[in-house]
XYZ file of C-alpha atoms in Angstrom:
71
model
C -8.069 64.915 -40.544
C -4.293 65.171 -40.094
C -2.894 67.188 -37.224
C 0.626 68.435 -36.510
C 2.483 66.380 -33.934
C 5.207 68.286 -32.106
C 5.606 70.942 -34.843
C 9.124 72.284 -35.298
C 10.142 75.512 -37.051
C 12.783 75.597 -39.782
C 15.030 78.575 -40.579
C 12.636 79.662 -43.345
C 9.720 79.825 -40.875
C 7.839 76.791 -42.193
C 6.673 74.242 -39.597
C 6.484 70.479 -39.900
C 5.988 67.525 -37.546
C 9.167 66.444 -35.803
C 8.625 62.783 -36.583
C 8.187 61.281 -39.094
C 7.979 64.370 -41.334
C 11.274 66.143 -40.602
C 13.339 63.135 -39.594
C 13.001 61.670 -43.083
C 14.403 64.850 -44.658
C 17.684 64.902 -42.687
C 20.635 64.934 -45.069
C 24.370 64.483 -44.586
C 26.061 67.084 -42.366
C 22.853 67.373 -40.294
C 20.984 69.589 -42.715
C 17.350 69.669 -43.797
C 16.054 71.128 -47.034
C 12.573 72.561 -46.372
C 9.978 70.430 -48.187
C 8.039 73.618 -49.005
C 10.632 76.164 -50.196
C 13.935 74.186 -50.211
C 15.687 76.611 -47.824
C 18.422 74.747 -45.994
C 18.414 74.497 -42.188
C 21.439 73.266 -40.252
C 20.316 71.121 -37.342
C 21.501 71.778 -33.790
C 23.754 69.131 -32.162
C 20.696 67.276 -30.785
C 19.129 66.908 -34.238
C 15.509 67.511 -35.245
C 14.195 67.243 -31.691
C 16.284 70.302 -30.729
C 14.727 72.611 -33.346
C 12.470 75.307 -31.924
C 8.904 74.150 -31.317
C 6.079 76.149 -32.882
C 4.236 76.975 -29.655
C 1.611 79.083 -31.431
C 0.657 76.128 -33.592
C 0.740 73.764 -30.597
C -1.660 76.060 -28.714
C -4.003 76.300 -31.739
C -4.089 72.509 -32.026
C -4.886 72.148 -28.329
C -7.574 74.846 -28.506
C -9.178 73.113 -31.493
C -9.148 69.809 -29.615
C -10.710 71.472 -26.559
C -7.675 70.797 -24.387
C -7.034 73.184 -21.541
C -3.882 75.274 -21.870
C -2.140 77.711 -19.564
C -2.280 81.384 -20.549
């Protein structure tokens, strides 16, 4: 079973793993075309790692794995 690793949210609302998923889609001028809907997201100065994290998805993954999380 595949699990998200450090899921990041694109402008369109779709979430993908920071690395290697999103890093391989970076195009010139620091833009990413969403692999799902092709909406373009301009990356912040720090690149993919600076995109917003999908904390809801991170919590769901941890809950599924039985990891303890803070409320």
